[in-house]
Amino acid sequence: MTVAGVAASPARARWERVTATPLVVLGVLFIVAYSVVILMPATSGPLWSTLVVTLVAAWAVFIVDVLVRIVLTPTGGRWSFVWHHPVDVLSALIPLFRALRVLELFRQVPYLRRRTGAAVRTNIIVFALSYSIVFVYFVALATLAAERDAPGATITSFGEAIWWAIVTIATVGYGDTYPITIPGRIYAVLLMAGGIAIVGTASATIISLINERIGSARRGHDEGPPADGTV
């Protein structure tokens, strides 16, 4: 395992192996707790206390995890680790980014670990789609939390929030709903940047597929039919 050419220490590698599954479980719990807190703000009693404890515990664990991994990284590679693990580092500041950590489980699928052209494209498509869904969902939740109680807000329900997020990330932007708060507009900028990245990835994948098909057709044409006339 390397980070920008700097080998990870055995201690950090062991830490990552041991904590991978617990962090995924905690990420799933965080997704559920965060969703309930935003979508059911009137919740109270023991359930509310449990949700709050889960969110606080997740935040603390995410911070500890990132700090430990940085400390266990060789001194010369610590800044490289921070630079090349933006989601992990941001999760220490903004817990909703840790939800993306769950998607790393897809990397364990044997087919997606292959290096053929088809496997690479499948990998890109699966991860792009998965990250897009989680990204849109959580930004919609965060935007709803920031907007719904603001005077004059047009995003006051999850339906409106998810509609706004989808048309924004698709670069359509009808303008029927839009954020009016500063946090909401920051999320809008993130969505627009994400939309450009997703469209670019999809375009590159399609072009790669077309080029491969054209190349295969040309090779087949150049080789011609077998000498014995069989097909």
Coordinates of N, CA and C in Angstrom, one line a residue:
M1 N 0.8 -1.2 0.0 CA 0.0 0.0 0.0 C 0.9 1.2 0.0
T2 N 0.6 2.2 -0.9 CA 1.4 3.4 -1.0 C 0.5 4.6 -1.0
V3 N 1.1 5.7 -0.6 CA 0.4 7.0 -0.7 C 1.4 7.9 -1.4
A4 N 1.0 8.2 -2.7 CA 1.9 9.1 -3.5 C 3.3 8.6 -3.5
G5 N 3.5 7.3 -3.6 CA 4.9 6.8 -3.7 C 5.5 6.5 -2.3
V6 N 4.9 6.9 -1.2 CA 5.4 6.6 0.1 C 4.7 5.4 0.7
A7 N 5.5 4.4 1.1 CA 4.9 3.2 1.6 C 4.2 3.4 2.9
A8 N 3.0 2.8 3.1 CA 2.3 2.9 4.4 C 3.0 2.0 5.4
S9 N 3.0 2.4 6.6 CA 3.6 1.6 7.6 C 2.8 0.4 7.9
P10 N 3.4 -0.8 8.3 CA 2.6 -2.0 8.7 C 1.6 -1.7 9.8
A11 N 1.9 -0.8 10.7 CA 1.0 -0.5 11.8 C -0.3 0.2 11.2
R12 N -0.1 1.1 10.2 CA -1.3 1.7 9.7 C -2.1 0.7 8.9
A13 N -1.4 -0.2 8.1 CA -2.1 -1.2 7.3 C -2.9 -2.1 8.3
R14 N -2.3 -2.5 9.4 CA -3.1 -3.3 10.3 C -4.3 -2.6 10.9
W15 N -4.1 -1.3 11.2 CA -5.2 -0.5 11.8 C -6.3 -0.5 10.8
E16 N -6.0 -0.2 9.5 CA -7.1 -0.1 8.5 C -7.8 -1.4 8.3
R17 N -7.0 -2.6 8.4 CA -7.7 -3.9 8.2 C -8.6 -4.1 9.4
V18 N -8.2 -3.8 10.6 CA -9.0 -4.1 11.8 C -10.2 -3.2 11.9
T19 N -10.1 -2.0 11.5 CA -11.2 -1.0 11.7 C -12.1 -0.9 10.5
A20 N -11.8 -1.5 9.3 CA -12.6 -1.4 8.1 C -14.1 -1.8 8.4
T21 N -14.3 -3.0 8.9 CA -15.7 -3.4 9.1 C -16.4 -2.6 10.1
P22 N -15.8 -2.4 11.3 CA -16.5 -1.5 12.3 C -16.9 -0.1 11.7
L23 N -16.0 0.5 10.9 CA -16.3 1.8 10.4 C -17.4 1.7 9.3
V24 N -17.5 0.6 8.6 CA -18.6 0.5 7.6 C -19.9 0.4 8.4
V25 N -19.9 -0.4 9.5 CA -21.1 -0.6 10.3 C -21.5 0.8 10.9
L26 N -20.5 1.5 11.4 CA -20.8 2.8 12.0 C -21.3 3.8 10.9
G27 N -20.8 3.6 9.7 CA -21.2 4.5 8.6 C -22.7 4.2 8.3
V28 N -23.1 3.0 8.3 CA -24.5 2.6 8.0 C -25.4 3.2 9.1
L29 N -25.0 3.0 10.4 CA -25.7 3.6 11.5 C -25.9 5.1 11.4
F30 N -24.8 5.7 11.0 CA -24.8 7.2 10.8 C -25.8 7.6 9.7
I31 N -25.8 6.8 8.6 CA -26.8 7.1 7.5 C -28.2 7.1 8.1
V32 N -28.5 6.0 8.8 CA -29.9 5.9 9.4 C -30.2 7.0 10.4
A33 N -29.3 7.2 11.3 CA -29.5 8.2 12.3 C -29.7 9.6 11.7
Y34 N -28.8 10.0 10.8 CA -28.8 11.3 10.2 C -30.1 11.5 9.4
S35 N -30.5 10.4 8.7 CA -31.8 10.5 7.9 C -33.0 10.7 8.8
V36 N -33.1 10.0 9.9 CA -34.2 10.1 10.8 C -34.2 11.5 11.5
V37 N -33.1 12.0 11.9 CA -33.0 13.3 12.5 C -33.5 14.4 11.6
I38 N -33.2 14.3 10.3 CA -33.6 15.3 9.3 C -35.0 15.2 8.9
L39 N -35.4 13.9 8.6 CA -36.7 13.7 8.0 C -37.8 13.6 9.1
M40 N -37.4 13.4 10.4 CA -38.4 13.3 11.4 C -38.0 14.2 12.6
P41 N -37.9 15.5 12.3 CA -37.4 16.5 13.4 C -38.2 16.5 14.6
A42 N -39.5 16.0 14.6 CA -40.3 16.1 15.8 C -40.1 14.9 16.7
T43 N -39.2 14.0 16.3 CA -38.9 12.8 17.1 C -38.4 13.2 18.5
S44 N -38.8 12.5 19.6 CA -38.3 12.9 20.9 C -38.2 11.6 21.7
G45 N -37.8 11.8 23.0 CA -37.8 10.6 23.9 C -36.5 9.8 23.7
P46 N -36.5 8.5 24.1 CA -35.4 7.7 24.0 C -34.8 7.5 22.6
L47 N -35.7 7.5 21.6 CA -35.2 7.3 20.3 C -34.4 8.5 19.9
W48 N -34.8 9.7 20.2 CA -34.0 10.9 19.9 C -32.7 10.9 20.5
S49 N -32.6 10.5 21.8 CA -31.4 10.4 22.6 C -30.4 9.4 21.9
T50 N -31.0 8.3 21.5 CA -30.2 7.3 20.8 C -29.6 7.8 19.5
L51 N -30.4 8.5 18.8 CA -29.9 9.1 17.5 C -28.8 10.1 17.7
V52 N -29.0 10.9 18.7 CA -28.0 12.0 19.0 C -26.7 11.3 19.4
V53 N -26.8 10.3 20.3 CA -25.6 9.6 20.8 C -24.9 9.0 19.6
T54 N -25.6 8.4 18.7 CA -25.0 7.7 17.5 C -24.3 8.7 16.7
L55 N -24.9 9.9 16.4 CA -24.2 10.9 15.6 C -22.9 11.4 16.2
V56 N -23.0 11.7 17.6 CA -21.8 12.2 18.3 C -20.7 11.1 18.3
A57 N -21.1 9.9 18.6 CA -20.1 8.8 18.6 C -19.5 8.6 17.3
A58 N -20.3 8.7 16.2 CA -19.7 8.5 14.9 C -18.7 9.6 14.6
W59 N -19.1 10.9 14.9 CA -18.2 12.0 14.7 C -16.8 11.8 15.4
A60 N -16.9 11.4 16.7 CA -15.7 11.1 17.5 C -14.8 10.0 16.9
V61 N -15.5 8.9 16.5 CA -14.7 7.8 15.9 C -14.1 8.2 14.6
F62 N -14.8 9.0 13.8 CA -14.2 9.4 12.5 C -13.0 10.3 12.7
I63 N -13.1 11.1 13.7 CA -11.9 12.0 14.0 C -10.7 11.2 14.5
V64 N -11.0 10.2 15.4 CA -9.9 9.4 16.0 C -9.3 8.5 14.8
D65 N -10.2 8.0 14.0 CA -9.7 7.2 12.9 C -8.7 7.9 12.0
V66 N -9.1 9.1 11.6 CA -8.2 9.9 10.7 C -6.9 10.3 11.4
L67 N -7.0 10.7 12.6 CA -5.8 11.1 13.4 C -4.9 10.0 13.5
V68 N -5.4 8.8 13.9 CA -4.5 7.6 14.1 C -3.9 7.2 12.8
R69 N -4.6 7.3 11.7 CA -4.0 6.9 10.4 C -2.9 7.9 10.0
I70 N -3.1 9.2 10.3 CA -2.1 10.2 10.0 C -0.9 9.9 10.8
V71 N -1.0 9.6 12.1 CA 0.1 9.4 13.0 C 0.9 8.2 12.6
L72 N 0.1 7.1 12.1 CA 0.8 5.9 11.7 C 1.4 5.9 10.3
T73 N 1.2 7.0 9.6 CA 1.8 7.1 8.3 C 3.2 7.7 8.5
P74 N 4.2 7.1 7.7 CA 5.5 7.6 7.8 C 5.6 9.2 7.7
T75 N 6.5 9.8 8.5 CA 6.5 11.3 8.6 C 6.5 11.9 7.2
G76 N 7.3 11.4 6.3 CA 7.4 12.1 5.0 C 6.2 12.0 4.1
G77 N 5.2 11.1 4.5 CA 4.0 10.9 3.7 C 2.7 11.4 4.3
R78 N 2.8 12.0 5.4 CA 1.6 12.4 6.1 C 0.8 13.5 5.3
W79 N 1.4 14.5 4.7 CA 0.7 15.4 3.9 C 0.1 14.8 2.6
S80 N 0.9 13.8 2.1 CA 0.4 13.1 0.9 C -0.9 12.3 1.3
F81 N -0.9 11.7 2.5 CA -2.0 11.0 3.0 C -3.3 11.9 3.0
V82 N -3.1 13.0 3.6 CA -4.2 14.0 3.7 C -4.7 14.4 2.4
W83 N -3.8 14.7 1.5 CA -4.1 15.1 0.1 C -4.9 14.1 -0.7
H84 N -4.4 12.8 -0.5 CA -5.0 11.7 -1.3 C -6.2 11.0 -0.7
H85 N -6.6 11.4 0.5 CA -7.7 10.9 1.2 C -8.7 12.0 1.6
P86 N -9.2 12.8 0.6 CA -10.1 13.9 1.0 C -11.4 13.5 1.7
V87 N -12.0 12.4 1.3 CA -13.2 12.0 1.9 C -13.0 11.6 3.3
D88 N -11.9 10.9 3.6 CA -11.6 10.5 5.0 C -11.4 11.6 5.9
V89 N -10.6 12.6 5.3 CA -10.2 13.8 6.2 C -11.5 14.7 6.4
L90 N -12.3 14.8 5.3 CA -13.5 15.7 5.5 C -14.5 15.0 6.4
S91 N -14.4 13.7 6.5 CA -15.4 13.0 7.4 C -15.1 13.4 8.9
A92 N -13.9 13.8 9.2 CA -13.6 14.2 10.5 C -14.2 15.6 10.8
L93 N -14.4 16.4 9.8 CA -15.0 17.7 9.9 C -16.5 17.7 9.6
I94 N -16.9 16.9 8.6 CA -18.3 16.9 8.2 C -18.7 15.4 8.1
P95 N -19.3 14.9 9.1 CA -19.6 13.4 9.2 C -20.3 12.8 8.0
L96 N -21.1 13.6 7.3 CA -21.9 13.0 6.3 C -21.0 12.4 5.2
F97 N -19.7 12.9 5.1 CA -18.8 12.3 4.1 C -18.4 10.9 4.4
R98 N -18.5 10.5 5.7 CA -18.2 9.2 6.1 C -19.1 8.1 5.5
A99 N -20.3 8.6 5.1 CA -21.3 7.7 4.5 C -20.7 7.1 3.2
L100 N -19.8 7.9 2.5 CA -19.2 7.4 1.3 C -18.3 6.2 1.6
R101 N -17.8 6.1 2.8 CA -16.9 5.0 3.2 C -17.5 3.6 3.0
V102 N -18.8 3.6 3.1 CA -19.5 2.3 3.0 C -19.4 1.8 1.6
L103 N -19.3 2.7 0.6 CA -19.2 2.2 -0.8 C -17.9 1.5 -1.1
E104 N -16.9 1.6 -0.2 CA -15.6 1.0 -0.5 C -15.8 -0.5 -0.5
L105 N -16.9 -1.0 0.1 CA -17.1 -2.5 0.1 C -17.2 -3.0 -1.4
F106 N -17.7 -2.2 -2.3 CA -17.8 -2.6 -3.7 C -16.4 -3.1 -4.2
R107 N -15.3 -2.5 -3.7 CA -14.0 -2.9 -4.2 C -13.6 -4.3 -3.9
Q108 N -14.4 -5.0 -3.0 CA -14.1 -6.3 -2.7 C -14.6 -7.3 -3.7
V109 N -15.5 -6.9 -4.6 CA -16.1 -7.7 -5.6 C -15.0 -8.2 -6.6
P110 N -14.7 -9.5 -6.7 CA -13.6 -10.0 -7.5 C -13.6 -9.4 -8.9
Y111 N -14.8 -9.4 -9.6 CA -14.8 -8.9 -10.9 C -14.3 -7.5 -11.1
L112 N -14.7 -6.6 -10.1 CA -14.3 -5.2 -10.1 C -12.8 -5.0 -9.8
R113 N -12.1 -6.0 -9.4 CA -10.7 -5.9 -9.1 C -9.8 -6.3 -10.3
R114 N -10.5 -6.8 -11.3 CA -9.8 -7.2 -12.6 C -9.4 -5.9 -13.3
R115 N -8.4 -6.0 -14.2 CA -7.9 -4.9 -14.9 C -8.2 -4.9 -16.4
T116 N -9.2 -5.7 -16.9 CA -9.6 -5.7 -18.3 C -10.3 -4.4 -18.5
G117 N -10.5 -4.1 -19.8 CA -11.2 -2.8 -20.2 C -12.6 -2.9 -19.7
A118 N -13.3 -4.0 -19.9 CA -14.7 -4.1 -19.4 C -14.8 -4.0 -17.9
A119 N -13.9 -4.6 -17.2 CA -13.9 -4.5 -15.7 C -13.7 -3.1 -15.2
V120 N -12.8 -2.4 -15.9 CA -12.5 -1.0 -15.5 C -13.7 -0.1 -15.7
R121 N -14.3 -0.3 -16.9 CA -15.5 0.5 -17.1 C -16.6 0.2 -16.2
T122 N -16.8 -1.1 -15.9 CA -17.8 -1.5 -14.9 C -17.6 -0.9 -13.5
N123 N -16.3 -0.9 -13.1 CA -15.9 -0.3 -11.9 C -16.2 1.2 -11.8
I124 N -15.9 1.9 -12.9 CA -16.2 3.3 -13.0 C -17.7 3.6 -12.9
I125 N -18.5 2.8 -13.7 CA -19.9 3.0 -13.7 C -20.5 2.7 -12.3
V126 N -20.2 1.6 -11.7 CA -20.7 1.2 -10.4 C -20.4 2.3 -9.3
F127 N -19.1 2.7 -9.3 CA -18.8 3.7 -8.3 C -19.4 5.1 -8.6
A128 N -19.4 5.5 -9.8 CA -20.0 6.8 -10.2 C -21.5 6.8 -9.8
L129 N -22.2 5.7 -10.1 CA -23.6 5.7 -9.8 C -23.8 5.7 -8.3
S130 N -23.1 4.8 -7.6 CA -23.2 4.7 -6.2 C -22.9 6.0 -5.5
Y131 N -21.8 6.6 -5.8 CA -21.4 7.9 -5.2 C -22.4 9.0 -5.5
S132 N -22.9 9.0 -6.7 CA -23.9 10.0 -7.2 C -25.1 9.9 -6.3
I133 N -25.6 8.7 -6.1 CA -26.9 8.5 -5.3 C -26.7 8.9 -3.9
V134 N -25.6 8.5 -3.3 CA -25.3 8.9 -1.9 C -25.1 10.4 -1.8
F135 N -24.3 10.9 -2.7 CA -24.0 12.3 -2.7 C -25.3 13.2 -2.8
V136 N -26.1 12.9 -3.8 CA -27.4 13.6 -4.0 C -28.3 13.5 -2.8
Y137 N -28.4 12.3 -2.2 CA -29.3 12.0 -1.1 C -28.8 12.9 0.1
F138 N -27.5 12.8 0.4 CA -27.1 13.5 1.6 C -27.0 15.0 1.5
V139 N -26.7 15.5 0.3 CA -26.8 16.9 0.1 C -28.2 17.4 0.2
A140 N -29.1 16.6 -0.4 CA -30.5 17.0 -0.3 C -31.0 17.1 1.2
L141 N -30.6 16.1 2.0 CA -30.9 16.2 3.4 C -30.3 17.4 4.1
A142 N -29.0 17.6 3.8 CA -28.3 18.8 4.5 C -29.0 20.1 4.1
T143 N -29.3 20.2 2.8 CA -30.0 21.4 2.3 C -31.3 21.6 2.9
L144 N -32.1 20.5 3.0 CA -33.4 20.6 3.7 C -33.3 21.1 5.1
A145 N -32.3 20.6 5.8 CA -32.1 21.0 7.2 C -31.7 22.5 7.3
A146 N -31.0 23.0 6.3 CA -30.6 24.4 6.3 C -31.7 25.4 5.8
E147 N -32.6 24.9 5.0 CA -33.5 25.7 4.3 C -34.9 25.8 4.9
R148 N -35.4 24.7 5.4 CA -36.9 24.6 5.6 C -37.4 25.6 6.6
D149 N -36.6 26.1 7.5 CA -37.1 27.1 8.5 C -36.7 28.5 8.2
A150 N -36.1 28.7 7.0 CA -35.7 30.1 6.6 C -36.9 30.8 6.0
P151 N -37.1 32.1 6.3 CA -38.1 32.9 5.8 C -38.0 32.9 4.2
G152 N -39.1 32.6 3.5 CA -39.1 32.7 2.1 C -38.5 31.5 1.4
A153 N -38.3 30.4 2.1 CA -37.6 29.2 1.6 C -38.5 28.5 0.6
T154 N -37.9 28.0 -0.5 CA -38.7 27.2 -1.5 C -38.4 25.7 -1.3
I155 N -37.4 25.4 -0.5 CA -37.1 24.0 -0.2 C -37.6 23.7 1.3
T156 N -38.8 23.2 1.4 CA -39.3 23.0 2.8 C -39.7 21.5 3.0
S157 N -39.5 20.6 2.0 CA -39.8 19.2 2.2 C -38.7 18.4 1.5
F158 N -38.7 17.1 1.9 CA -37.6 16.3 1.3 C -37.9 16.1 -0.2
G159 N -39.1 16.0 -0.6 CA -39.5 15.9 -2.0 C -38.9 17.1 -2.8
E160 N -39.1 18.3 -2.3 CA -38.6 19.5 -3.0 C -37.0 19.5 -3.0
A161 N -36.4 19.0 -1.9 CA -35.0 19.0 -1.7 C -34.4 18.0 -2.7
I162 N -34.9 16.8 -2.8 CA -34.4 15.8 -3.8 C -34.6 16.2 -5.2
W163 N -35.7 16.9 -5.5 CA -36.0 17.4 -6.8 C -35.0 18.4 -7.2
W164 N -34.7 19.4 -6.3 CA -33.8 20.4 -6.5 C -32.4 19.8 -6.7
A165 N -32.0 18.8 -5.9 CA -30.7 18.2 -6.0 C -30.5 17.5 -7.4
I166 N -31.5 16.8 -7.8 CA -31.4 16.1 -9.1 C -31.3 17.0 -10.3
V167 N -32.1 18.0 -10.3 CA -32.1 18.9 -11.5 C -30.8 19.8 -11.5
T168 N -30.3 20.0 -10.3 CA -29.0 20.8 -10.2 C -27.8 19.9 -10.6
I169 N -27.7 18.7 -10.1 CA -26.6 17.9 -10.5 C -26.7 17.4 -11.9
A170 N -27.9 17.5 -12.5 CA -28.0 17.2 -13.9 C -27.7 18.4 -14.8
T171 N -27.4 19.5 -14.2 CA -27.1 20.8 -14.8 C -28.3 21.4 -15.6
V172 N -29.6 20.9 -15.2 CA -30.8 21.4 -15.8 C -31.2 22.8 -15.1
G173 N -31.4 22.7 -13.8 CA -31.7 23.9 -13.0 C -33.0 24.6 -13.5
Y174 N -34.2 24.1 -13.2 CA -35.4 24.8 -13.6 C -35.6 26.1 -12.9
G175 N -35.1 26.2 -11.7 CA -35.3 27.5 -11.0 C -36.6 27.6 -10.2
D176 N -37.4 26.5 -10.2 CA -38.6 26.5 -9.4 C -38.3 26.4 -7.9
T177 N -37.2 25.7 -7.5 CA -36.7 25.6 -6.2 C -35.3 26.0 -6.1
Y178 N -34.9 26.7 -5.1 CA -33.5 27.1 -5.0 C -33.2 27.5 -3.5
P179 N -31.9 27.3 -3.1 CA -31.6 27.6 -1.8 C -31.4 29.1 -1.6
I180 N -31.7 29.6 -0.4 CA -31.6 31.1 -0.1 C -30.7 31.3 1.1
T181 N -30.3 30.3 1.8 CA -29.3 30.4 2.9 C -27.9 30.2 2.4
I182 N -27.0 30.7 3.2 CA -25.5 30.5 2.8 C -25.2 29.0 2.8
P183 N -25.5 28.2 3.8 CA -25.2 26.8 3.8 C -25.8 26.1 2.6
G184 N -27.1 26.5 2.3 CA -27.8 25.9 1.2 C -27.1 26.2 -0.2
R185 N -26.6 27.4 -0.3 CA -25.9 27.8 -1.5 C -24.5 27.1 -1.7
I186 N -23.9 26.9 -0.5 CA -22.6 26.1 -0.6 C -22.9 24.7 -1.1
Y187 N -24.0 24.1 -0.6 CA -24.3 22.8 -1.0 C -24.6 22.8 -2.5
A188 N -25.2 23.9 -3.0 CA -25.6 24.0 -4.4 C -24.3 24.0 -5.3
V189 N -23.3 24.7 -4.8 CA -22.0 24.8 -5.5 C -21.4 23.4 -5.6
L190 N -21.5 22.6 -4.5 CA -20.9 21.3 -4.4 C -21.7 20.4 -5.4
L191 N -23.0 20.6 -5.5 CA -23.8 19.8 -6.4 C -23.4 20.1 -7.9
M192 N -23.3 21.4 -8.2 CA -22.9 21.8 -9.6 C -21.6 21.2 -10.0
A193 N -20.6 21.3 -9.0 CA -19.3 20.7 -9.3 C -19.4 19.2 -9.5
G194 N -20.2 18.6 -8.6 CA -20.4 17.1 -8.8 C -21.1 16.7 -10.1
G195 N -22.1 17.6 -10.5 CA -22.7 17.3 -11.8 C -21.8 17.3 -12.9
I196 N -20.9 18.3 -13.0 CA -19.9 18.4 -14.0 C -19.0 17.1 -14.0
A197 N -18.6 16.7 -12.8 CA -17.7 15.5 -12.7 C -18.4 14.3 -13.2
I198 N -19.7 14.1 -12.8 CA -20.4 12.9 -13.2 C -20.7 12.9 -14.7
V199 N -21.1 14.0 -15.3 CA -21.3 14.1 -16.7 C -20.0 13.8 -17.5
G200 N -18.9 14.3 -17.0 CA -17.6 14.1 -17.6 C -17.2 12.6 -17.6
T201 N -17.5 12.0 -16.4 CA -17.1 10.6 -16.3 C -18.0 9.7 -17.2
A202 N -19.3 10.0 -17.2 CA -20.2 9.2 -18.1 C -19.8 9.4 -19.6
S203 N -19.5 10.6 -20.0 CA -19.1 10.9 -21.4 C -17.8 10.1 -21.7
A204 N -16.8 10.2 -20.8 CA -15.5 9.5 -21.1 C -15.7 8.0 -21.2
T205 N -16.6 7.4 -20.3 CA -16.8 6.0 -20.4 C -17.5 5.6 -21.7
I206 N -18.5 6.4 -22.1 CA -19.2 6.1 -23.3 C -18.2 6.2 -24.5
I207 N -17.4 7.2 -24.6 CA -16.4 7.4 -25.6 C -15.5 6.2 -25.7
S208 N -15.0 5.8 -24.5 CA -14.1 4.6 -24.4 C -14.7 3.4 -25.0
L209 N -16.0 3.1 -24.6 CA -16.7 2.0 -25.1 C -16.9 2.0 -26.6
I210 N -17.2 3.2 -27.2 CA -17.4 3.3 -28.6 C -16.1 3.1 -29.3
N211 N -15.0 3.7 -28.8 CA -13.7 3.5 -29.4 C -13.2 2.0 -29.4
E212 N -13.5 1.3 -28.3 CA -13.2 -0.1 -28.3 C -14.0 -0.9 -29.3
R213 N -15.3 -0.6 -29.4 CA -16.1 -1.3 -30.4 C -15.6 -1.1 -31.8
I214 N -15.3 0.2 -32.1 CA -14.8 0.5 -33.4 C -13.5 -0.2 -33.7
G215 N -12.6 -0.2 -32.7 CA -11.3 -0.9 -32.8 C -11.5 -2.4 -33.1
S216 N -12.4 -3.0 -32.4 CA -12.7 -4.4 -32.6 C -13.2 -4.7 -34.0
A217 N -14.1 -3.8 -34.4 CA -14.7 -4.0 -35.8 C -13.6 -3.9 -36.8
R218 N -12.7 -2.9 -36.7 CA -11.6 -2.7 -37.6 C -10.7 -3.9 -37.6
R219 N -10.4 -4.5 -36.5 CA -9.5 -5.6 -36.4 C -10.1 -6.8 -37.1
G220 N -11.4 -7.0 -36.9 CA -12.2 -8.1 -37.5 C -12.2 -7.9 -39.0
H221 N -12.3 -6.7 -39.5 CA -12.4 -6.4 -40.9 C -11.0 -6.7 -41.5
D222 N -9.9 -6.2 -40.8 CA -8.6 -6.4 -41.4 C -8.2 -7.9 -41.4
E223 N -8.6 -8.7 -40.4 CA -8.2 -10.1 -40.4 C -8.9 -10.8 -41.5
G224 N -10.2 -10.4 -41.9 CA -10.9 -11.1 -42.9 C -11.4 -12.4 -42.5
P225 N -12.1 -13.1 -43.4 CA -12.6 -14.5 -43.1 C -11.5 -15.5 -43.1
P226 N -11.7 -16.6 -42.3 CA -10.7 -17.7 -42.3 C -10.3 -18.2 -43.7
A227 N -9.1 -18.7 -43.8 CA -8.7 -19.2 -45.2 C -9.5 -20.3 -45.7
D228 N -10.0 -21.2 -44.8 CA -10.8 -22.3 -45.3 C -12.2 -22.0 -45.6
G229 N -12.6 -20.7 -45.4 CA -13.9 -20.3 -45.7 C -15.0 -20.5 -44.6
T230 N -14.5 -21.1 -43.5 CA -15.5 -21.2 -42.4 C -15.7 -19.9 -41.6
V231 N -16.8 -19.9 -40.9 CA -17.1 -18.7 -40.1 C -16.9 -19.0 -38.7

